[in-house]
Amino acid sequence: MKGLLLVLLLVIPVQLINAQATDTVKVILLAPAEFQSGYNSKTGSMLIDVREFFEYKSSRIKHAVNMPSSGNLEFSADTLKKNKPLYFYCTSGFRSKRVAKFFCSKGFGEVYSLDGGLIAWKKAGLPVEKKKIRRSFLTLWIHFCPLS
């Protein structure tokens, strides 16, 4: 009996600590239509494609900025304003959710991820931009250099 009580006393606090840690990170998953209307209606919001550049250049949501999840997210978090809504997406929603959680942990207040990613976006019949683009020096500068 004492052994059971001791186990409960050890397990319950650990469970409460884990619950508190996961509750502090609030990523809001949005369906494609909600994602589009939210991004379009919030002033100063930023639409971020976290796929690799080779994926981004072939098709993307119009006005999206490319910030690959494999890149330096710490640097990106330091250069973006924490009071601006951030809308992340990728192909399936996995990478964008992971990146969104990272930005939440860095103190960003409004962080959204496209549930189902670009696959769900296309399935909902929403537009994608397919014009081929090349990464220019200016694009690299904006992506990797902080704004003053």
PDB file of C-alpha atoms in Angstrom:
ATOM      1  CA  MET A   1       0.000   0.000   0.000  1.00  0.00           C
ATOM      2  CA  LYS A   2       2.812   2.420   0.909  1.00  0.00           C
ATOM      3  CA  GLY A   3       4.549   1.501  -2.355  1.00  0.00           C
ATOM      4  CA  LEU A   4       1.428   2.368  -4.366  1.00  0.00           C
ATOM      5  CA  LEU A   5       1.057   5.663  -2.556  1.00  0.00           C
ATOM      6  CA  LEU A   6       4.713   6.480  -3.200  1.00  0.00           C
ATOM      7  CA  VAL A   7       4.333   5.687  -6.927  1.00  0.00           C
ATOM      8  CA  LEU A   8       1.232   7.904  -7.162  1.00  0.00           C
ATOM      9  CA  LEU A   9       3.024  10.751  -5.419  1.00  0.00           C
ATOM     10  CA  LEU A  10       5.853  10.513  -7.944  1.00  0.00           C
ATOM     11  CA  VAL A  11       3.732  10.024 -11.074  1.00  0.00           C
ATOM     12  CA  ILE A  12       1.033  12.662 -10.561  1.00  0.00           C
ATOM     13  CA  PRO A  13       3.396  15.661 -10.206  1.00  0.00           C
ATOM     14  CA  VAL A  14       5.299  14.570 -13.322  1.00  0.00           C
ATOM     15  CA  GLN A  15       2.023  14.344 -15.259  1.00  0.00           C
ATOM     16  CA  LEU A  16       0.997  17.811 -14.067  1.00  0.00           C
ATOM     17  CA  ILE A  17       4.360  19.295 -15.095  1.00  0.00           C
ATOM     18  CA  ASN A  18       4.060  17.707 -18.554  1.00  0.00           C
ATOM     19  CA  ALA A  19       0.500  19.009 -18.927  1.00  0.00           C
ATOM     20  CA  GLN A  20       1.584  22.531 -18.006  1.00  0.00           C
ATOM     21  CA  ALA A  21       4.455  22.456 -20.480  1.00  0.00           C
ATOM     22  CA  THR A  22       2.259  21.434 -23.398  1.00  0.00           C
ATOM     23  CA  ASP A  23      -0.526  23.877 -22.470  1.00  0.00           C
ATOM     24  CA  THR A  24       1.774  26.888 -22.768  1.00  0.00           C
ATOM     25  CA  VAL A  25       2.306  26.266 -26.490  1.00  0.00           C
ATOM     26  CA  LYS A  26      -0.857  27.310 -28.343  1.00  0.00           C
ATOM     27  CA  VAL A  27      -0.827  26.597 -32.053  1.00  0.00           C
ATOM     28  CA  ILE A  28      -4.151  27.103 -33.781  1.00  0.00           C
ATOM     29  CA  LEU A  29      -4.831  24.678 -36.624  1.00  0.00           C
ATOM     30  CA  LEU A  30      -7.090  26.159 -39.284  1.00  0.00           C
ATOM     31  CA  ALA A  31      -8.983  24.562 -42.148  1.00  0.00           C
ATOM     32  CA  PRO A  32      -8.074  26.020 -45.570  1.00  0.00           C
ATOM     33  CA  ALA A  33     -10.999  28.472 -45.810  1.00  0.00           C
ATOM     34  CA  GLU A  34     -10.432  29.729 -42.240  1.00  0.00           C
ATOM     35  CA  PHE A  35      -6.704  30.018 -42.902  1.00  0.00           C
ATOM     36  CA  GLN A  36      -7.303  32.103 -46.032  1.00  0.00           C
ATOM     37  CA  SER A  37      -9.881  34.405 -44.453  1.00  0.00           C
ATOM     38  CA  GLY A  38      -7.799  34.814 -41.290  1.00  0.00           C
ATOM     39  CA  TYR A  39      -4.671  35.735 -43.208  1.00  0.00           C
ATOM     40  CA  ASN A  40      -6.548  38.142 -45.472  1.00  0.00           C
ATOM     41  CA  SER A  41      -8.432  39.866 -42.642  1.00  0.00           C
ATOM     42  CA  LYS A  42      -5.659  40.433 -40.083  1.00  0.00           C
ATOM     43  CA  THR A  43      -3.582  43.555 -40.595  1.00  0.00           C
ATOM     44  CA  GLY A  44       0.145  42.941 -40.659  1.00  0.00           C
ATOM     45  CA  SER A  45      -0.168  39.167 -40.796  1.00  0.00           C
ATOM     46  CA  MET A  46       2.623  37.194 -42.399  1.00  0.00           C
ATOM     47  CA  LEU A  47       2.077  34.150 -44.608  1.00  0.00           C
ATOM     48  CA  ILE A  48       5.048  31.786 -44.339  1.00  0.00           C
ATOM     49  CA  ASP A  49       5.775  28.722 -46.457  1.00  0.00           C
ATOM     50  CA  VAL A  50       8.110  26.456 -44.454  1.00  0.00           C
ATOM     51  CA  ARG A  51       8.850  24.061 -47.328  1.00  0.00           C
ATOM     52  CA  GLU A  52      12.247  23.923 -48.983  1.00  0.00           C
ATOM     53  CA  PHE A  53      12.924  26.466 -51.724  1.00  0.00           C
ATOM     54  CA  PHE A  54      12.693  23.861 -54.506  1.00  0.00           C
ATOM     55  CA  GLU A  55       9.124  23.088 -53.321  1.00  0.00           C
ATOM     56  CA  TYR A  56       8.209  26.740 -52.851  1.00  0.00           C
ATOM     57  CA  LYS A  57       9.376  27.809 -56.303  1.00  0.00           C
ATOM     58  CA  SER A  58       7.115  25.342 -58.123  1.00  0.00           C
ATOM     59  CA  SER A  59       3.841  26.317 -56.409  1.00  0.00           C
ATOM     60  CA  ARG A  60       2.823  28.380 -53.397  1.00  0.00           C
ATOM     61  CA  ILE A  61       0.041  30.442 -51.884  1.00  0.00           C
ATOM     62  CA  LYS A  62       0.187  33.968 -53.317  1.00  0.00           C
ATOM     63  CA  HIS A  63       2.148  36.460 -51.182  1.00  0.00           C
ATOM     64  CA  ALA A  64       3.801  33.726 -49.100  1.00  0.00           C
ATOM     65  CA  VAL A  65       7.357  34.202 -47.896  1.00  0.00           C
ATOM     66  CA  ASN A  66       9.668  31.194 -47.947  1.00  0.00           C
ATOM     67  CA  MET A  67      11.265  30.281 -44.612  1.00  0.00           C
ATOM     68  CA  PRO A  68      12.398  26.637 -44.829  1.00  0.00           C
ATOM     69  CA  SER A  69      11.923  24.620 -41.655  1.00  0.00           C
ATOM     70  CA  SER A  70      15.457  23.290 -42.175  1.00  0.00           C
ATOM     71  CA  GLY A  71      16.857  26.823 -41.973  1.00  0.00           C
ATOM     72  CA  ASN A  72      17.908  28.963 -39.033  1.00  0.00           C
ATOM     73  CA  LEU A  73      14.593  29.379 -37.213  1.00  0.00           C
ATOM     74  CA  GLU A  74      16.292  31.037 -34.227  1.00  0.00           C
ATOM     75  CA  PHE A  75      17.477  33.842 -36.497  1.00  0.00           C
ATOM     76  CA  SER A  76      14.036  34.146 -38.086  1.00  0.00           C
ATOM     77  CA  ALA A  77      12.363  34.327 -34.671  1.00  0.00           C
ATOM     78  CA  ASP A  78      14.739  37.120 -33.664  1.00  0.00           C
ATOM     79  CA  THR A  79      13.942  39.190 -36.763  1.00  0.00           C
ATOM     80  CA  LEU A  80      10.134  38.925 -36.830  1.00  0.00           C
ATOM     81  CA  LYS A  81       7.809  41.071 -34.725  1.00  0.00           C
ATOM     82  CA  LYS A  82       6.153  39.052 -31.966  1.00  0.00           C
ATOM     83  CA  ASN A  83       2.892  41.011 -32.083  1.00  0.00           C
ATOM     84  CA  LYS A  84       2.147  40.150 -35.736  1.00  0.00           C
ATOM     85  CA  PRO A  85      -0.023  37.132 -36.640  1.00  0.00           C
ATOM     86  CA  LEU A  86       1.982  34.359 -38.308  1.00  0.00           C
ATOM     87  CA  TYR A  87       0.365  31.886 -40.716  1.00  0.00           C
ATOM     88  CA  PHE A  88       2.506  28.828 -41.479  1.00  0.00           C
ATOM     89  CA  TYR A  89       1.948  26.138 -44.091  1.00  0.00           C
ATOM     90  CA  CYS A  90       3.803  23.275 -45.776  1.00  0.00           C
ATOM     91  CA  THR A  91       2.793  20.342 -47.961  1.00  0.00           C
ATOM     92  CA  SER A  92       0.883  18.226 -45.433  1.00  0.00           C
ATOM     93  CA  GLY A  93       0.788  20.321 -42.247  1.00  0.00           C
ATOM     94  CA  PHE A  94       3.443  18.386 -40.314  1.00  0.00           C
ATOM     95  CA  ARG A  95       6.377  20.773 -40.751  1.00  0.00           C
ATOM     96  CA  SER A  96       4.258  23.903 -40.362  1.00  0.00           C
ATOM     97  CA  LYS A  97       2.818  22.649 -37.078  1.00  0.00           C
ATOM     98  CA  ARG A  98       6.325  21.927 -35.772  1.00  0.00           C
ATOM     99  CA  VAL A  99       7.582  25.380 -36.829  1.00  0.00           C
ATOM    100  CA  ALA A 100       4.458  27.044 -35.383  1.00  0.00           C
ATOM    101  CA  LYS A 101       5.108  25.355 -32.025  1.00  0.00           C
ATOM    102  CA  PHE A 102       8.679  26.634 -32.125  1.00  0.00           C
ATOM    103  CA  PHE A 103       7.503  30.226 -32.711  1.00  0.00           C
ATOM    104  CA  CYS A 104       4.955  29.904 -29.894  1.00  0.00           C
ATOM    105  CA  SER A 105       7.741  28.803 -27.567  1.00  0.00           C
ATOM    106  CA  LYS A 106       9.658  31.953 -28.549  1.00  0.00           C
ATOM    107  CA  GLY A 107       6.832  34.193 -27.346  1.00  0.00           C
ATOM    108  CA  PHE A 108       4.839  34.836 -30.519  1.00  0.00           C
ATOM    109  CA  GLY A 109       1.207  35.385 -29.576  1.00  0.00           C
ATOM    110  CA  GLU A 110      -0.811  34.624 -32.701  1.00  0.00           C
ATOM    111  CA  VAL A 111       0.474  31.552 -34.503  1.00  0.00           C
ATOM    112  CA  TYR A 112      -1.570  29.544 -36.992  1.00  0.00           C
ATOM    113  CA  SER A 113      -0.879  26.425 -39.036  1.00  0.00           C
ATOM    114  CA  LEU A 114      -2.766  25.232 -42.119  1.00  0.00           C
ATOM    115  CA  ASP A 115      -4.324  21.910 -41.150  1.00  0.00           C
ATOM    116  CA  GLY A 116      -3.604  19.435 -43.930  1.00  0.00           C
ATOM    117  CA  GLY A 117      -1.166  21.815 -45.605  1.00  0.00           C
ATOM    118  CA  LEU A 118      -1.095  22.671 -49.276  1.00  0.00           C
ATOM    119  CA  ILE A 119      -2.701  19.303 -50.071  1.00  0.00           C
ATOM    120  CA  ALA A 120      -5.854  20.348 -48.177  1.00  0.00           C
ATOM    121  CA  TRP A 121      -5.642  23.862 -49.653  1.00  0.00           C
ATOM    122  CA  LYS A 122      -5.673  22.515 -53.218  1.00  0.00           C
ATOM    123  CA  LYS A 123      -8.365  19.958 -52.392  1.00  0.00           C
ATOM    124  CA  ALA A 124     -10.560  22.846 -51.167  1.00  0.00           C
ATOM    125  CA  GLY A 125     -10.155  24.464 -54.589  1.00  0.00           C
ATOM    126  CA  LEU A 126      -8.190  27.459 -53.312  1.00  0.00           C
ATOM    127  CA  PRO A 127      -5.696  29.153 -55.651  1.00  0.00           C
ATOM    128  CA  VAL A 128      -1.976  28.523 -55.810  1.00  0.00           C
ATOM    129  CA  GLU A 129       0.622  30.527 -57.662  1.00  0.00           C
ATOM    130  CA  LYS A 130       2.620  28.370 -60.074  1.00  0.00           C
ATOM    131  CA  LYS A 131       4.825  30.942 -61.738  1.00  0.00           C
ATOM    132  CA  LYS A 132       8.442  29.745 -61.562  1.00  0.00           C
ATOM    133  CA  ILE A 133      10.763  31.951 -59.558  1.00  0.00           C
ATOM    134  CA  ARG A 134      14.476  32.053 -58.916  1.00  0.00           C
ATOM    135  CA  ARG A 135      16.109  32.879 -55.635  1.00  0.00           C
ATOM    136  CA  SER A 136      17.747  36.247 -56.095  1.00  0.00           C
ATOM    137  CA  PHE A 137      20.357  38.001 -54.020  1.00  0.00           C
ATOM    138  CA  LEU A 138      17.634  40.311 -52.681  1.00  0.00           C
ATOM    139  CA  THR A 139      15.549  37.327 -51.577  1.00  0.00           C
ATOM    140  CA  LEU A 140      18.551  35.865 -49.772  1.00  0.00           C
ATOM    141  CA  TRP A 141      19.315  39.223 -48.161  1.00  0.00           C
ATOM    142  CA  ILE A 142      15.752  39.667 -46.881  1.00  0.00           C
ATOM    143  CA  HIS A 143      15.635  36.091 -45.624  1.00  0.00           C
ATOM    144  CA  PHE A 144      18.973  35.997 -43.806  1.00  0.00           C
ATOM    145  CA  CYS A 145      19.676  39.590 -42.735  1.00  0.00           C
ATOM    146  CA  PRO A 146      17.826  41.284 -39.865  1.00  0.00           C
ATOM    147  CA  LEU A 147      15.795  44.400 -40.469  1.00  0.00           C
ATOM    148  CA  SER A 148      16.977  47.447 -38.567  1.00  0.00           C
TER     149      SER A 148
END
